C-alpha angles and dihedrals in degrees: 000000000000118000117254111272094236097058093087101012129137110225121198117207115220114198091204101212091050105040110074131346114208100181106039097247092123095250126100117240145184097266088051090057092049091052091053097048092102088058090054093046090052090048088060104236123149103212142010126222115207119208114223115309096169125120107284141157085236099233087138096019097260102331086099099071122195096176123021097193105056143053121255108249091234087064099039137258140302087260089056089051092050090051090051093052093046093047093047092051091050088057093047094253120136121218126217122178135206118256117194106201102154096071144358134210116280084237093062112116089237090063098039087050128055096320093219088139095060139080106255137156132197113269091220090070093058128231104350097223145323098275112145129219112242087231096051138285127039121331091231131080124193117232099195093183091060094034095235146101118231127203125240121170087192128022124347087247088064108064116191121244121232106239092185085078117088089212090067092048092050093048093054095048087057090049092051091050091050091060097036088054088054090057106259114158096219149312139270105216114218115224089351095176096057106056097102116054128200101274092214090060088220118178121266117241112257144263093052117229118256115271108243101192137002092271102032128110126185092189114150102201118014100062140022089066123177092243092067089074091060088059093053093046088055092048091048092053089050095050093043087062088070125076122244108052098278109203137212119208114192125210094217106164116194127131089221106070091201087074089056097051097077090062089062099059112139093260097043132053119348094211141017128187114261104209097178093109089049088058095042123095122229091274125125096222093047093048093048091048090050092052094045095047092048094049090048097046104040131059091216122015128211121199126219135170100165142025139151092280102055138056116269119264094236085067098034095048107012133263096274092043091051089060090050090048089056091061091045092050097046094047095056119101119256138023120341129203120209123189121222110271094020087105089056094053091240115181127221110272118232097217123193112255094243093066098043115114106175112122088222089064093043097046093046091049089238097310089115114040094210129206106301093104091068093044102061108131119266118262107234099170137030089245105068118221120262092235129045128159088227116027118256112224121251106262096034088112088078089056092050126119088248092055095045107037097080095036110097091200096052127112089244092056090048092053093046092052093044092051089049093051097035108148130230135194133057129355127223133160119238127209112267139166119271110285093026128102120204129171139162130234119182095268104031151004120247116210121186119184101204100166108334137111122286110291121211111229136184136181092040112189096174134355135188088234140357100297101176093206095310125084109214128200110289095027135102137194142186112226129199116248093200112133096008 
């Protein structure tokens, strides 16, 4: 029996409004993605993950959904989506889509109606508990007109659904079927750990843990409830009724990977994001510890350096180091997630405050810069477009696909070659000097000089830069194991 396709796949995250604009309005769209599928095929990825493209007021750029079974007109139509899926499948590319089951938009008919699907509490009883919003302030908003508080782990425009109600569970199974019937290969589940809340609404112990990313929560009591696993068992049974190894990828954000492992039981989610490398600094000991802890704690480990919620690695680590990190990432065993523009070596953009749109920035009154700097639209050509929903920096034309695709030394060429040569097989650490990481896969040895002395190398198959037989600090290489 052939192994499931997702066990060693490379997924490419498409932040829809920033990937490719087909009509010149400054916002990416579904036809733009379809037009760029040949680029993705030539890059060598296996699947694309689309961030939310559903109708939405756009308070959180699509993560506030007002209709789960349509396409927002700014992104296209259902016919455009069907064409995207068909075209991707013709090119051998799988398509997974974001599902946002923790909360809806406050403009969703469910919320503007009787609200029986949401977590609410009578206003007469006072603030229900001390739960905090991940984006600052309390997680409860008073609706005086209705005489109730409603819960929102994120912004007040994103009220939380009550997953203790069978009605909610039934609605979402219908939503999953709608997209599975249209041919999607799976779902990325937003805030997968938080759907079911503690029904007692008991206070959280204080002080609250530090928030690690925009969507993380280290709560100990209010979320991560046992009943959430019943939901995913039901979803898995549903998806397993379809042909083609449909996959669920959970956004389960805890710094302790042992809290993630239960979501990956054989009858629940196939994959969950492992954000340990996102949290790790560019330090050899920290990276090795992250890899070891992940491999020990999780039955299948995914690897991520970038996504739409965190600063880009070219800024976090440095431009040279980002190239070395690419070879580290793509040599590790198991599924890998790339974020659009990572293959171009794009840096984080330091945007002026007046153009920032992230609700994290707005709700914190500028104290937290938010995520806009990683969401600036991709540069496809040397001549940047006249319109862009977030401004592209002057000089980004030289980082564009057009500028890089015929340059053998570019970041894009490095990623294409690495994806072509990506190893398989077992994983084992090799002895290496302090500050250097080295490990074997069946076909090759990966050596990453994070902060160590120069390392002599031979049999170089691929390197992050011209090494000339010596791997300097900040560089990485894949070495042939033939004859060893």
